[in-house]
Amino acid sequence: AEAKEFTFLHLPTRHRLSYKAARAQLGAFGIQTHRILDIQFPARNVMALLVHQDHLLQLEEALRHHDQPIAADYHPHEPRFLADPALI
């Protein structure tokens, strides 16, 4: 049976994109956008892609092939990424 786990892959962005523009950009990299279940912008200059665990490696490979960095240091609960000081 297939794993039923999902994960977010975080990417740095220069500015917030529209969902349509984000999918178009990912499609230009040869990424099958129907495998991306959701796109979020959880913090300034960060885009999060919700993908099934089975497709994560393919997505990472495609991004690396096009020299697109992955925001490995992004963690949504770190104080430096929280926009609301009351949450710290």
Phi, psi and omega in degrees: 000148179284150175292145181247040182253145180237155180214158175262136172248123184260133180236140175285145177226154177282329179205166179287132178260160169287161180298321179297316180293322179296315179295321178296318179296316178295321177296326178294337177274002181084016180273133178285101188291342177290348176275350177266113186281330181203150174237129179229161175235081188286341180206168178300132177064027177225131174243134180247131179248124177270119182226157174288141183306325181295339183253000184298314182297319178299318180295314179298319178298315180297319179294317178297321179301328180258018177056036177265121182288156174250136182277073183294337182272000181277125174226119189300343182261002177287137182305326182292343179258351181280127181278338183256111182300337180293340180276350182283000000 
